[in-house]
PDB file of C-alpha atoms in Angstrom:
ATOM      1  CA  UNK A   4       9.582 -11.795 -29.435  1.00  0.00           C
ATOM      2  CA  UNK A   5       6.759 -13.978 -28.137  1.00  0.00           C
ATOM      3  CA  UNK A   6       3.159 -13.700 -29.267  1.00  0.00           C
ATOM      4  CA  UNK A   7       2.231 -12.778 -25.691  1.00  0.00           C
ATOM      5  CA  UNK A   8       4.739  -9.920 -25.518  1.00  0.00           C
ATOM      6  CA  UNK A   9       3.577  -8.675 -28.937  1.00  0.00           C
ATOM      7  CA  UNK A  10      -0.004  -8.591 -27.669  1.00  0.00           C
ATOM      8  CA  UNK A  11       1.105  -6.719 -24.560  1.00  0.00           C
ATOM      9  CA  UNK A  12       2.860  -4.084 -26.675  1.00  0.00           C
ATOM     10  CA  UNK A  13      -0.237  -3.710 -28.849  1.00  0.00           C
ATOM     11  CA  UNK A  14      -2.611  -3.269 -25.911  1.00  0.00           C
ATOM     12  CA  UNK A  15      -0.467  -1.294 -23.469  1.00  0.00           C
ATOM     13  CA  UNK A  16      -1.644   2.329 -23.537  1.00  0.00           C
ATOM     14  CA  UNK A  17      -3.969   1.672 -26.505  1.00  0.00           C
ATOM     15  CA  UNK A  18      -7.304   2.096 -24.746  1.00  0.00           C
ATOM     16  CA  UNK A  19      -8.142   5.091 -22.563  1.00  0.00           C
ATOM     17  CA  UNK A  20     -10.500   3.023 -20.415  1.00  0.00           C
ATOM     18  CA  UNK A  21      -7.717   0.641 -19.289  1.00  0.00           C
ATOM     19  CA  UNK A  22      -5.538   1.902 -16.455  1.00  0.00           C
ATOM     20  CA  UNK A  23      -2.975  -0.904 -16.877  1.00  0.00           C
ATOM     21  CA  UNK A  24      -2.155  -4.063 -18.770  1.00  0.00           C
ATOM     22  CA  UNK A  25      -0.805  -6.990 -16.750  1.00  0.00           C
ATOM     23  CA  UNK A  26       0.897 -10.053 -18.208  1.00  0.00           C
ATOM     24  CA  UNK A  27       0.934 -13.542 -16.633  1.00  0.00           C
ATOM     25  CA  UNK A  28      -0.014 -12.386 -13.131  1.00  0.00           C
ATOM     26  CA  UNK A  29      -1.954  -9.667 -11.390  1.00  0.00           C
ATOM     27  CA  UNK A  30      -0.052  -8.131  -8.480  1.00  0.00           C
ATOM     28  CA  UNK A  31      -1.826  -8.203  -5.135  1.00  0.00           C
ATOM     29  CA  UNK A  32      -1.398  -4.427  -5.076  1.00  0.00           C
ATOM     30  CA  UNK A  33      -3.659  -3.986  -8.144  1.00  0.00           C
ATOM     31  CA  UNK A  34      -6.458  -1.710  -6.944  1.00  0.00           C
ATOM     32  CA  UNK A  35     -10.020  -2.966  -7.409  1.00  0.00           C
ATOM     33  CA  UNK A  36     -11.116   0.568  -8.262  1.00  0.00           C
ATOM     34  CA  UNK A  37      -9.129   0.486 -11.513  1.00  0.00           C
ATOM     35  CA  UNK A  38      -9.995  -1.089 -14.845  1.00  0.00           C
ATOM     36  CA  UNK A  39      -7.235  -3.218 -16.319  1.00  0.00           C
ATOM     37  CA  UNK A  40      -6.493  -5.833 -18.949  1.00  0.00           C
ATOM     38  CA  UNK A  41      -4.881  -9.125 -17.950  1.00  0.00           C
ATOM     39  CA  UNK A  42      -3.332 -11.353 -20.625  1.00  0.00           C
ATOM     40  CA  UNK A  43      -1.915 -14.870 -20.407  1.00  0.00           C
ATOM     41  CA  UNK A  44      -0.924 -17.740 -22.659  1.00  0.00           C
ATOM     42  CA  UNK A  45      -3.566 -20.400 -23.045  1.00  0.00           C
ATOM     43  CA  UNK A  46      -2.554 -23.152 -25.489  1.00  0.00           C
ATOM     44  CA  UNK A  47      -0.364 -23.735 -28.510  1.00  0.00           C
ATOM     45  CA  UNK A  48      -1.185 -26.031 -31.398  1.00  0.00           C
ATOM     46  CA  UNK A  49       1.020 -27.271 -34.199  1.00  0.00           C
ATOM     47  CA  UNK A  50      -0.711 -26.737 -37.554  1.00  0.00           C
ATOM     48  CA  UNK A  51      -0.354 -27.676 -41.192  1.00  0.00           C
ATOM     49  CA  UNK A  52       1.636 -30.897 -41.280  1.00  0.00           C
ATOM     50  CA  UNK A  53       3.378 -32.110 -44.405  1.00  0.00           C
ATOM     51  CA  UNK A  54       6.480 -34.213 -45.113  1.00  0.00           C
ATOM     52  CA  UNK A  55       6.859 -35.046 -41.397  1.00  0.00           C
ATOM     53  CA  UNK A  56       7.075 -31.360 -40.477  1.00  0.00           C
ATOM     54  CA  UNK A  57       4.719 -28.629 -39.389  1.00  0.00           C
ATOM     55  CA  UNK A  58       4.501 -25.247 -41.026  1.00  0.00           C
ATOM     56  CA  UNK A  59       2.574 -23.101 -38.559  1.00  0.00           C
ATOM     57  CA  UNK A  60       1.901 -22.672 -34.865  1.00  0.00           C
ATOM     58  CA  UNK A  61      -1.411 -21.446 -33.489  1.00  0.00           C
ATOM     59  CA  UNK A  62      -1.205 -19.547 -30.212  1.00  0.00           C
ATOM     60  CA  UNK A  63      -4.286 -19.131 -28.059  1.00  0.00           C
ATOM     61  CA  UNK A  64      -4.225 -16.246 -25.601  1.00  0.00           C
ATOM     62  CA  UNK A  65      -6.608 -15.323 -22.827  1.00  0.00           C
ATOM     63  CA  UNK A  66      -7.536 -11.674 -22.396  1.00  0.00           C
ATOM     64  CA  UNK A  67      -9.495 -10.609 -19.345  1.00  0.00           C
ATOM     65  CA  UNK A  68     -10.909  -7.163 -18.727  1.00  0.00           C
ATOM     66  CA  UNK A  69     -11.304  -6.453 -15.013  1.00  0.00           C
ATOM     67  CA  UNK A  70     -13.644  -3.526 -14.542  1.00  0.00           C
ATOM     68  CA  UNK A  71     -13.293  -1.056 -11.705  1.00  0.00           C
ATOM     69  CA  UNK A  72     -15.724  -1.583  -8.851  1.00  0.00           C
ATOM     70  CA  UNK A  73     -16.706   2.045  -9.534  1.00  0.00           C
ATOM     71  CA  UNK A  74     -16.930   1.654 -13.313  1.00  0.00           C
ATOM     72  CA  UNK A  75     -19.477   3.563 -15.348  1.00  0.00           C
ATOM     73  CA  UNK A  76     -18.220   2.096 -18.629  1.00  0.00           C
ATOM     74  CA  UNK A  77     -20.544   0.527 -21.166  1.00  0.00           C
ATOM     75  CA  UNK A  78     -19.093  -2.995 -20.975  1.00  0.00           C
ATOM     76  CA  UNK A  79     -20.508  -4.056 -24.346  1.00  0.00           C
ATOM     77  CA  UNK A  80     -18.911  -1.081 -26.142  1.00  0.00           C
ATOM     78  CA  UNK A  81     -15.553  -1.636 -24.430  1.00  0.00           C
ATOM     79  CA  UNK A  82     -15.481  -5.337 -25.312  1.00  0.00           C
ATOM     80  CA  UNK A  83     -16.627  -4.861 -28.904  1.00  0.00           C
ATOM     81  CA  UNK A  84     -14.038  -2.110 -29.402  1.00  0.00           C
ATOM     82  CA  UNK A  85     -11.294  -4.410 -28.098  1.00  0.00           C
ATOM     83  CA  UNK A  86     -12.455  -7.324 -30.252  1.00  0.00           C
ATOM     84  CA  UNK A  87     -12.613  -5.169 -33.408  1.00  0.00           C
ATOM     85  CA  UNK A  88      -9.082  -3.946 -32.702  1.00  0.00           C
ATOM     86  CA  UNK A  89      -7.816  -7.501 -32.234  1.00  0.00           C
ATOM     87  CA  UNK A  90      -9.471  -8.737 -35.439  1.00  0.00           C
ATOM     88  CA  UNK A  91      -8.003  -5.820 -37.413  1.00  0.00           C
ATOM     89  CA  UNK A  92      -4.572  -6.919 -36.164  1.00  0.00           C
ATOM     90  CA  UNK A  93      -4.834 -10.526 -37.306  1.00  0.00           C
ATOM     91  CA  UNK A  94      -6.308 -12.203 -34.228  1.00  0.00           C
ATOM     92  CA  UNK A  95      -9.295 -14.524 -34.353  1.00  0.00           C
ATOM     93  CA  UNK A  96     -11.844 -14.391 -31.541  1.00  0.00           C
ATOM     94  CA  UNK A  97     -12.220 -18.018 -30.453  1.00  0.00           C
ATOM     95  CA  UNK A  98     -14.488 -17.639 -27.444  1.00  0.00           C
ATOM     96  CA  UNK A  99     -16.127 -15.041 -25.232  1.00  0.00           C
ATOM     97  CA  UNK A 100     -16.984 -16.598 -21.896  1.00  0.00           C
ATOM     98  CA  UNK A 101     -19.361 -14.072 -20.381  1.00  0.00           C
ATOM     99  CA  UNK A 102     -18.993 -11.623 -17.535  1.00  0.00           C
ATOM    100  CA  UNK A 103     -18.729 -12.816 -13.984  1.00  0.00           C
ATOM    101  CA  UNK A 104     -17.630 -11.249 -10.701  1.00  0.00           C
ATOM    102  CA  UNK A 105     -14.311 -11.957  -9.017  1.00  0.00           C
ATOM    103  CA  UNK A 106     -15.135 -13.268  -5.529  1.00  0.00           C
ATOM    104  CA  UNK A 107     -12.104 -11.581  -3.933  1.00  0.00           C
ATOM    105  CA  UNK A 108     -12.159  -8.097  -5.474  1.00  0.00           C
ATOM    106  CA  UNK A 109     -15.841  -7.935  -6.501  1.00  0.00           C
ATOM    107  CA  UNK A 110     -14.773  -6.695  -9.921  1.00  0.00           C
ATOM    108  CA  UNK A 111     -16.824  -7.723 -12.938  1.00  0.00           C
ATOM    109  CA  UNK A 112     -14.622  -9.296 -15.566  1.00  0.00           C
ATOM    110  CA  UNK A 113     -14.912 -10.642 -19.080  1.00  0.00           C
ATOM    111  CA  UNK A 114     -12.742 -13.353 -20.619  1.00  0.00           C
ATOM    112  CA  UNK A 115     -11.983 -13.317 -24.332  1.00  0.00           C
ATOM    113  CA  UNK A 116      -9.935 -16.096 -25.956  1.00  0.00           C
ATOM    114  CA  UNK A 117      -8.081 -15.133 -29.130  1.00  0.00           C
ATOM    115  CA  UNK A 118      -5.941 -17.095 -31.562  1.00  0.00           C
ATOM    116  CA  UNK A 119      -2.993 -15.990 -33.645  1.00  0.00           C
ATOM    117  CA  UNK A 120      -1.271 -18.198 -36.190  1.00  0.00           C
ATOM    118  CA  UNK A 121       2.420 -17.641 -36.806  1.00  0.00           C
ATOM    119  CA  UNK A 122       3.569 -18.829 -40.198  1.00  0.00           C
ATOM    120  CA  UNK A 123       6.876 -20.308 -41.233  1.00  0.00           C
ATOM    121  CA  UNK A 124       7.917 -21.700 -37.873  1.00  0.00           C
TER     122      UNK A 124
END
């Protein structure tokens, strides 16, 4: 199972504030009055070289929270709750980009980059 599909399984249905979790693409039918999580692969890095071989692979994943245009959520609480959950499950928060607004749907969204290292590859 891929790191991306594992993350999807972890997040899907986990948070009451998220109506859906989308992977790799957001369907055009996704309503802007819903709050959802969107996850994609970002980069992969080979780690821990020795004897002409590598021992580990680091996967970077991008998680975006798209907030409903009608949201009354406390964005800071939602994002901190998600980040604490990810850290408790072995992910490292690499970057938090800051909230901006999608120009097409007018939804505020936050981008969080996380890393997960798989050992013994």
